[in-house]
PDB file of C-alpha atoms in Angstrom:
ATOM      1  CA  UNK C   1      -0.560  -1.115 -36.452  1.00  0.00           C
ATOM      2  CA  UNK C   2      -3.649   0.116 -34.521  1.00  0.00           C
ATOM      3  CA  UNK C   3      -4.922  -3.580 -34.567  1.00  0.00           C
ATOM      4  CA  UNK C   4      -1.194  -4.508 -32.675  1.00  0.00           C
ATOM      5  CA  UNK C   5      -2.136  -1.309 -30.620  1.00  0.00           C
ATOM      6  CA  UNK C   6      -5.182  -2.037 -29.211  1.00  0.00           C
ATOM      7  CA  UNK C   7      -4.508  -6.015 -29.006  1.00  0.00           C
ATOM      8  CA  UNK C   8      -1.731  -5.135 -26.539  1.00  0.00           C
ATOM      9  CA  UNK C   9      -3.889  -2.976 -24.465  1.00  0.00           C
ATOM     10  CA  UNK C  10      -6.115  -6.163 -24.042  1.00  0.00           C
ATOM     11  CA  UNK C  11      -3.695  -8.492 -22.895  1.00  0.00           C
ATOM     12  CA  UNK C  12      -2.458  -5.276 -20.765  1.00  0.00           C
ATOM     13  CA  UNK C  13      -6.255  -5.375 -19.067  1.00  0.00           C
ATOM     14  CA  UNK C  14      -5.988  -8.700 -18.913  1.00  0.00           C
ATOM     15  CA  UNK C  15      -2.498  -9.121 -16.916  1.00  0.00           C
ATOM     16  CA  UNK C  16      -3.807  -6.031 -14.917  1.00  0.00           C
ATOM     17  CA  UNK C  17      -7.286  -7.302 -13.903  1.00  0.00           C
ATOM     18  CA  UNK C  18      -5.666 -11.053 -13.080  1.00  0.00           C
ATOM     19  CA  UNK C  19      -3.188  -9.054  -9.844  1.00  0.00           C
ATOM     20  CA  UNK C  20      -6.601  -6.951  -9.392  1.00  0.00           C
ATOM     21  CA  UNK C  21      -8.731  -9.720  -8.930  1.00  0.00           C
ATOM     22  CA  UNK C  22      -5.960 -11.459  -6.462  1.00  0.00           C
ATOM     23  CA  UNK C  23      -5.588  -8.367  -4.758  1.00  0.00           C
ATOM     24  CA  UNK C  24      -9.307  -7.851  -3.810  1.00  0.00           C
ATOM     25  CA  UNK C  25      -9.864 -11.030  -2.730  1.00  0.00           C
ATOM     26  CA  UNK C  26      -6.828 -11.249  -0.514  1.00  0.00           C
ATOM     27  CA  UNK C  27      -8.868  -7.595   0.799  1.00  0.00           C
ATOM     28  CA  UNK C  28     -12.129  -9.724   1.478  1.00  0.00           C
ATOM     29  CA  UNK C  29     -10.229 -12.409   3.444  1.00  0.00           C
ATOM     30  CA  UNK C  30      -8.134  -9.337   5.716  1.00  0.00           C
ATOM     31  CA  UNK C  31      -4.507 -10.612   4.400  1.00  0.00           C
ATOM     32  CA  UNK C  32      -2.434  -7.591   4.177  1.00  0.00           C
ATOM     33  CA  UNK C  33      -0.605  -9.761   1.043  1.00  0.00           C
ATOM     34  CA  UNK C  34      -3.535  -8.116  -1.261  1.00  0.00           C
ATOM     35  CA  UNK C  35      -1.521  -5.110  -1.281  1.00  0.00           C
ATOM     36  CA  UNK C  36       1.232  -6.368  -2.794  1.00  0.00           C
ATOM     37  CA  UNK C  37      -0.832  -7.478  -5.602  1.00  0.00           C
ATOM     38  CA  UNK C  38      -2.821  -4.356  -5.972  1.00  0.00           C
ATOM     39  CA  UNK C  39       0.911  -2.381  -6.796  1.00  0.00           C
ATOM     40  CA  UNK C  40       1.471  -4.517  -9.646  1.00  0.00           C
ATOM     41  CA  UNK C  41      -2.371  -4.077 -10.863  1.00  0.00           C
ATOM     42  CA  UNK C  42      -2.069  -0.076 -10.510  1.00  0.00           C
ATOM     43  CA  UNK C  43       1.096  -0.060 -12.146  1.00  0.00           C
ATOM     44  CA  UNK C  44      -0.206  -1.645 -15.698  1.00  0.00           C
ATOM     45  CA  UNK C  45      -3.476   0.320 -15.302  1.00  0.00           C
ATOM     46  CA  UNK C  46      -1.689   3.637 -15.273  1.00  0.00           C
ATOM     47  CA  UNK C  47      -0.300   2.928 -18.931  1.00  0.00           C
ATOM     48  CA  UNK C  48      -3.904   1.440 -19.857  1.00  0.00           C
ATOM     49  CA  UNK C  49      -5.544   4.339 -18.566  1.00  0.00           C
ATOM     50  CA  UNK C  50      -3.034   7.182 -20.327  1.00  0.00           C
ATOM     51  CA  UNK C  51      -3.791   5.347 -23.525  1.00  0.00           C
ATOM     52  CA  UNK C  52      -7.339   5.879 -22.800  1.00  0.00           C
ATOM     53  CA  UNK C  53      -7.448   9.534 -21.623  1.00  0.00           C
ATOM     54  CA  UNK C  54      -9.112   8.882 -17.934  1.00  0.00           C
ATOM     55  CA  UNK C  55      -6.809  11.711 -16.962  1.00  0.00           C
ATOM     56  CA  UNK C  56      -8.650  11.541 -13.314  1.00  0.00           C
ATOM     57  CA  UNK C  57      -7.824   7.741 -12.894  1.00  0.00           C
ATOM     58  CA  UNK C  58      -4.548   7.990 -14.039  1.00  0.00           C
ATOM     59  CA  UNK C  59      -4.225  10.654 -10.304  1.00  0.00           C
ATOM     60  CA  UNK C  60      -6.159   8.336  -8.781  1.00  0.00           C
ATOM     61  CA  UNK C  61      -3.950   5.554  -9.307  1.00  0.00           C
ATOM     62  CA  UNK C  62      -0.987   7.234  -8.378  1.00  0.00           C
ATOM     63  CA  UNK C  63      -3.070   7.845  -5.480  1.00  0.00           C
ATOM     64  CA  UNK C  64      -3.782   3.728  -4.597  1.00  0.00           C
ATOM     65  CA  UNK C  65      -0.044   3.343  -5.439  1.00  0.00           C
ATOM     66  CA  UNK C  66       0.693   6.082  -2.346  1.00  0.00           C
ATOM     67  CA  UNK C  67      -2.113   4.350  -0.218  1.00  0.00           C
ATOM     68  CA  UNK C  68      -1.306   0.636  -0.662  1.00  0.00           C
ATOM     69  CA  UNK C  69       2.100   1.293   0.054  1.00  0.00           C
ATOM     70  CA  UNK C  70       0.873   3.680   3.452  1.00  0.00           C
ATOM     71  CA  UNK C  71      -1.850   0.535   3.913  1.00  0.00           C
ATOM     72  CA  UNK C  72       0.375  -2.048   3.527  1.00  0.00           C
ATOM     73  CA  UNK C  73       2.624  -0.356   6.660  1.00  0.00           C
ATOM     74  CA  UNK C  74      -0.386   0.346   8.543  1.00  0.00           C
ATOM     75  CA  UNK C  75      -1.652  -2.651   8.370  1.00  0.00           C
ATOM     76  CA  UNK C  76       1.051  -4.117   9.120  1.00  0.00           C
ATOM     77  CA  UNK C  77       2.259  -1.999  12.382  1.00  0.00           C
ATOM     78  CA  UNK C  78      -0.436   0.841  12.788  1.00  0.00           C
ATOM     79  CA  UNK C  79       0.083   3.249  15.860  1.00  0.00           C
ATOM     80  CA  UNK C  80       1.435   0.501  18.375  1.00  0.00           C
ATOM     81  CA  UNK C  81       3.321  -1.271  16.194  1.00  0.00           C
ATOM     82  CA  UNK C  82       1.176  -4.260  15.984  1.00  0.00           C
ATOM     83  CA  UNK C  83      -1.265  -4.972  13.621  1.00  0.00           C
ATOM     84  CA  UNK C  84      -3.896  -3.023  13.494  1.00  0.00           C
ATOM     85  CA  UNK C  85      -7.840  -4.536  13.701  1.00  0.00           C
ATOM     86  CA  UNK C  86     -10.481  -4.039  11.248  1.00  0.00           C
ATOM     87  CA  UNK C  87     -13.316  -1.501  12.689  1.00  0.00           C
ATOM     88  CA  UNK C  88     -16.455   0.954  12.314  1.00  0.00           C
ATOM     89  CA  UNK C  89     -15.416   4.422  11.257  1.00  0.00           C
ATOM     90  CA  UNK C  90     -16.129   7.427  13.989  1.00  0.00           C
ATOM     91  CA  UNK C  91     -17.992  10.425  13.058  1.00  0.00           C
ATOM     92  CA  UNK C  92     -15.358  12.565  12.024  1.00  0.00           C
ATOM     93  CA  UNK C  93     -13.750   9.895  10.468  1.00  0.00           C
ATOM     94  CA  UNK C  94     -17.028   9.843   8.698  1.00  0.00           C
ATOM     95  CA  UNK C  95     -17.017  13.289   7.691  1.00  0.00           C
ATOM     96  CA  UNK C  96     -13.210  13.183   7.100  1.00  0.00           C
ATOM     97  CA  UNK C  97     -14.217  10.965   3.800  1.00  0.00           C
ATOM     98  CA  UNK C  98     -17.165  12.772   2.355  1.00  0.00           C
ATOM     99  CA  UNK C  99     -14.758  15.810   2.900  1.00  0.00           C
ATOM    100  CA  UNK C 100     -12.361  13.623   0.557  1.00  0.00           C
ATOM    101  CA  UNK C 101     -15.675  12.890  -1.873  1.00  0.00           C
ATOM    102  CA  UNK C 102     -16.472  16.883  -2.300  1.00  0.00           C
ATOM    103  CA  UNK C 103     -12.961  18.159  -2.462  1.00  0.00           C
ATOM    104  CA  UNK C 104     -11.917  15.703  -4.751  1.00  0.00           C
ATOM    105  CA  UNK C 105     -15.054  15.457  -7.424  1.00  0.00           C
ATOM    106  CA  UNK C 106     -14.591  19.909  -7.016  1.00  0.00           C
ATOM    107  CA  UNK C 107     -10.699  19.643  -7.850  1.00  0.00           C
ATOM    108  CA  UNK C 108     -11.045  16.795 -10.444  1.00  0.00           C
ATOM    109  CA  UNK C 109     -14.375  18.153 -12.220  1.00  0.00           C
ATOM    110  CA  UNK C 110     -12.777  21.456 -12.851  1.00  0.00           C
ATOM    111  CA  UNK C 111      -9.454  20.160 -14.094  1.00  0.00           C
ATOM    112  CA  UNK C 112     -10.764  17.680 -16.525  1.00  0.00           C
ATOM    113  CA  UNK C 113     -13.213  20.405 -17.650  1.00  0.00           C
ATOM    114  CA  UNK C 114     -10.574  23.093 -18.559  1.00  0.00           C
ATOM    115  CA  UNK C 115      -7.370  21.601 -18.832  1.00  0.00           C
ATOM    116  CA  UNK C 116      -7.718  18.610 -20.255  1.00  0.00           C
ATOM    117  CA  UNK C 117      -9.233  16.770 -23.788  1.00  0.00           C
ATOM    118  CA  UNK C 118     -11.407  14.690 -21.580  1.00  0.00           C
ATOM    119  CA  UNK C 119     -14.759  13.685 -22.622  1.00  0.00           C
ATOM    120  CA  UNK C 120     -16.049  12.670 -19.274  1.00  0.00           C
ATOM    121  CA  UNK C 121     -14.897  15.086 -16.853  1.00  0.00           C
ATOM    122  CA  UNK C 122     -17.708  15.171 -14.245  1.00  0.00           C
ATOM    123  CA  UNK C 123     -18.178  11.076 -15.142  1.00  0.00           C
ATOM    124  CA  UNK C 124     -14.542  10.489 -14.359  1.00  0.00           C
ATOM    125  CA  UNK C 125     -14.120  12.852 -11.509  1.00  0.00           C
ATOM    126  CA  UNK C 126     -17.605  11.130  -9.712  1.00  0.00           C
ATOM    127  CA  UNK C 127     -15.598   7.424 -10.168  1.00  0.00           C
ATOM    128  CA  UNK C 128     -12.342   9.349  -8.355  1.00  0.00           C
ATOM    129  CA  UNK C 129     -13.526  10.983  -5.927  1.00  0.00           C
ATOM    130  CA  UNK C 130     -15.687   8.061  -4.182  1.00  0.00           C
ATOM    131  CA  UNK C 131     -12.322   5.839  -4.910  1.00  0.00           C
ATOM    132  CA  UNK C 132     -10.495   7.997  -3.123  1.00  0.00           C
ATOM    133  CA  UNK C 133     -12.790   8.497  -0.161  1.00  0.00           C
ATOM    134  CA  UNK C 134     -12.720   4.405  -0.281  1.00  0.00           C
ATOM    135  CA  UNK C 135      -8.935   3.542  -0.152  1.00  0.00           C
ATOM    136  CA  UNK C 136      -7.838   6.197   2.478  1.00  0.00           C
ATOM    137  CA  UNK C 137     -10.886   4.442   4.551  1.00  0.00           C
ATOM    138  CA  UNK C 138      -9.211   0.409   3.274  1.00  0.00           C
ATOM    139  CA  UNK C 139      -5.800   2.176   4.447  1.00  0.00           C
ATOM    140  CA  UNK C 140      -6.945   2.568   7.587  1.00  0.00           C
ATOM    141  CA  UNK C 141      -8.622  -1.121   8.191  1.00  0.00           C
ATOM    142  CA  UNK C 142     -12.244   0.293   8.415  1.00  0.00           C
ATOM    143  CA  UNK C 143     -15.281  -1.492   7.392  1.00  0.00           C
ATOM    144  CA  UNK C 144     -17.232   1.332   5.309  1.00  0.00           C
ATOM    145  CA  UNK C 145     -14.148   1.472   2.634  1.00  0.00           C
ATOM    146  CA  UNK C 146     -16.228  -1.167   1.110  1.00  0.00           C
ATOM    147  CA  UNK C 147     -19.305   0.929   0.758  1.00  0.00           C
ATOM    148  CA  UNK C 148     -17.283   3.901  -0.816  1.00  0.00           C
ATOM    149  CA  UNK C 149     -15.620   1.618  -3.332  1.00  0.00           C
ATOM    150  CA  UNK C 150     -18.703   0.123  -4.744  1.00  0.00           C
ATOM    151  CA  UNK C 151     -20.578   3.372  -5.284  1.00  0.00           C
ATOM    152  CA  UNK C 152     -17.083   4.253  -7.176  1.00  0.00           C
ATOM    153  CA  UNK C 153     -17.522   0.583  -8.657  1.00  0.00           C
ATOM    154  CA  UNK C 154     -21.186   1.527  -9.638  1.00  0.00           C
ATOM    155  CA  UNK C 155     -20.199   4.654 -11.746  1.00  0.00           C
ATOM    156  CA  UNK C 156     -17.049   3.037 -13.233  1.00  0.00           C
ATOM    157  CA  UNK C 157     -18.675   0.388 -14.988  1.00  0.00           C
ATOM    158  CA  UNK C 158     -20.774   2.149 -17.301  1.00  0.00           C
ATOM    159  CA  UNK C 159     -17.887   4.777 -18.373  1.00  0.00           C
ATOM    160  CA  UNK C 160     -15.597   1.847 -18.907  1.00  0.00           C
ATOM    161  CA  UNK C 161     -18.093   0.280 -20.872  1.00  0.00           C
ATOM    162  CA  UNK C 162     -18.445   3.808 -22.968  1.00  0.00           C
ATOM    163  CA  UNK C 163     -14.801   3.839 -23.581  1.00  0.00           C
ATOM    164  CA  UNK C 164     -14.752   0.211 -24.409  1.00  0.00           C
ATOM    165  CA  UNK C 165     -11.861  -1.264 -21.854  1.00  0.00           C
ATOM    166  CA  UNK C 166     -14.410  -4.240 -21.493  1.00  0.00           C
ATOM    167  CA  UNK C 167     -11.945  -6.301 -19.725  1.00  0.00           C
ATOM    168  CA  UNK C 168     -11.662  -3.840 -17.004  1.00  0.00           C
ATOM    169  CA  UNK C 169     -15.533  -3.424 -17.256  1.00  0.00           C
ATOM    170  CA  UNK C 170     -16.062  -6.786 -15.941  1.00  0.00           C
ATOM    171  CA  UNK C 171     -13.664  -6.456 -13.840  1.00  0.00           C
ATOM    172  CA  UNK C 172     -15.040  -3.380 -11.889  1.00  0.00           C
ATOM    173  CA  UNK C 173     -18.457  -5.832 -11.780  1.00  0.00           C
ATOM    174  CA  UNK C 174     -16.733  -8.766  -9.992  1.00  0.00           C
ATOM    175  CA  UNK C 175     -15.777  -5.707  -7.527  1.00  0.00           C
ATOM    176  CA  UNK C 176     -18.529  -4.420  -7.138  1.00  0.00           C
ATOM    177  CA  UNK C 177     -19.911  -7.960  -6.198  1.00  0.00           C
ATOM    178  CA  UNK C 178     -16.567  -8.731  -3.890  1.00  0.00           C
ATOM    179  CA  UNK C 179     -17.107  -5.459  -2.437  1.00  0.00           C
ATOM    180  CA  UNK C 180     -20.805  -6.679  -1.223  1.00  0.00           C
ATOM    181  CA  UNK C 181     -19.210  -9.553  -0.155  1.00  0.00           C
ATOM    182  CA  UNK C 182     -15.887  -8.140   1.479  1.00  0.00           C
ATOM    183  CA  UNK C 183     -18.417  -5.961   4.115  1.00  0.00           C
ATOM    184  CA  UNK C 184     -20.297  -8.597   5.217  1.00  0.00           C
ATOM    185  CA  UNK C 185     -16.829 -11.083   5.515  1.00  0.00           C
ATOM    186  CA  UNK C 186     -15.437  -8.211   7.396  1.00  0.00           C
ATOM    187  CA  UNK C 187     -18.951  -7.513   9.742  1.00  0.00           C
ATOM    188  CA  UNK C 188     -18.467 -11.747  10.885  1.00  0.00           C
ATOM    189  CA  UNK C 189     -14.694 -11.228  11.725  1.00  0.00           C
ATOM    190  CA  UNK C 190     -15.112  -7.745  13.659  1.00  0.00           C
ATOM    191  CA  UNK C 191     -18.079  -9.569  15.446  1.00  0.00           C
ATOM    192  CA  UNK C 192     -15.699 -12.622  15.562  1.00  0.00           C
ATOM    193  CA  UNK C 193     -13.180 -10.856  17.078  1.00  0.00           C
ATOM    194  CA  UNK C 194     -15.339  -8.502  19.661  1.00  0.00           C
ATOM    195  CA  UNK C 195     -16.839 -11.745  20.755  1.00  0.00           C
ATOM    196  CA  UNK C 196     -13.603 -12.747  22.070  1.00  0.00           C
ATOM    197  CA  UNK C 197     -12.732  -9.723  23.906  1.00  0.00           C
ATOM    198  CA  UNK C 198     -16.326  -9.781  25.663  1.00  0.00           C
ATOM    199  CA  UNK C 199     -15.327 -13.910  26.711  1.00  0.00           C
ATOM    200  CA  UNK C 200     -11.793 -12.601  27.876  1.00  0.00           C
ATOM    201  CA  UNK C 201     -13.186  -9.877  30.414  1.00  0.00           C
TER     202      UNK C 201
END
């Protein structure tokens, strides 16, 4: 019975990471499709992750479900009701996300210390709270999302590894190295693009 258990949370990661690993590469390449995939991805994580007890991803995820659905709009029409461009975040935008990182790793750390059974509290909350920062930045088309995510990416791996969801482990590495790639694919096609506008005037 536990065997059957844990043999259907594999092929769960498995399913899940094969919509992730669409999704973020649909990200890299700027086609607002990705989010489409990344619903169906959140939506088996959240039962992976309750099995689990990664109380703070489970929010989280609820959280990217909220956010690719908002991104996916935004994207799509943003405030003219065209699409809107990738670009460089502005100062307050800047503070506006480590003001995401700090309330969210506060809020998270303290739940998951004293209302929860998790082992990881301040582990889990770190990977949250950087996630967070990361998809309300994607959301909005700007290029540092991609930093935020792989510092999430770079404290997820380990704890995944620790609570042995492997599949998703390796998973979180081929983000962390799409991620890497993703900014710089995104740097050539802002450049791209403000090359054109400089030729137009």
């Amino acid at each position: 019975m536990i065997e059957d258990f844990f043999t259907q949370l594999t092929w769960l990661q498995a399913i899940g990471t094969t919509f992730g690993v669409v999704q973020v590469l649909l990200a890299r390449k700027n086609n607002i499709d990705n989010y489409l995939f990344g619903i169906v991805a959140i939506l088996i994580s959240l039962w992976v992750l309750y099995q689990s007890k990664l109380y703070a991803d489970i929010i989280l995820n609820l959280y990217y479900l909220v956010m690719s659905i908002y991104g996916w709009f935004f994207w799509k029409f943003g405030k003219e009701k065209e699409e809107t461009p990738i670009s460089y975040s502005s100062k307050l935008e800047h503070l506006k996300a480590l003001g995401i990182v700090l309330v969210c790793f506060t809020g998270m750390s303290y739940w998951l210390r004293f209302h929860t059974n998790s082992d990881v509290p301040l582990w889990d909350a770190g990977v949250s709270a950087f996630a967070w920062a990361g998809m309300w930045l994607m959301a909005k088309r700007k290029m540092e999302n991609w930093i935020f995510l792989n510092i999430s990416n770079a404290i997820s791996i380990p704890l995944l590894i620790y609570k042995e969801l492997y599949i998703y482990a390796g998973l979180t590495i081929f983000l962390f190295i799409v991620g890497t790639s993703g900014y710089f694919k995104w740097r050539k096609i802002v450049k791209a693009h403000n090359g054109q506008l400089a030729s137009a005037h």
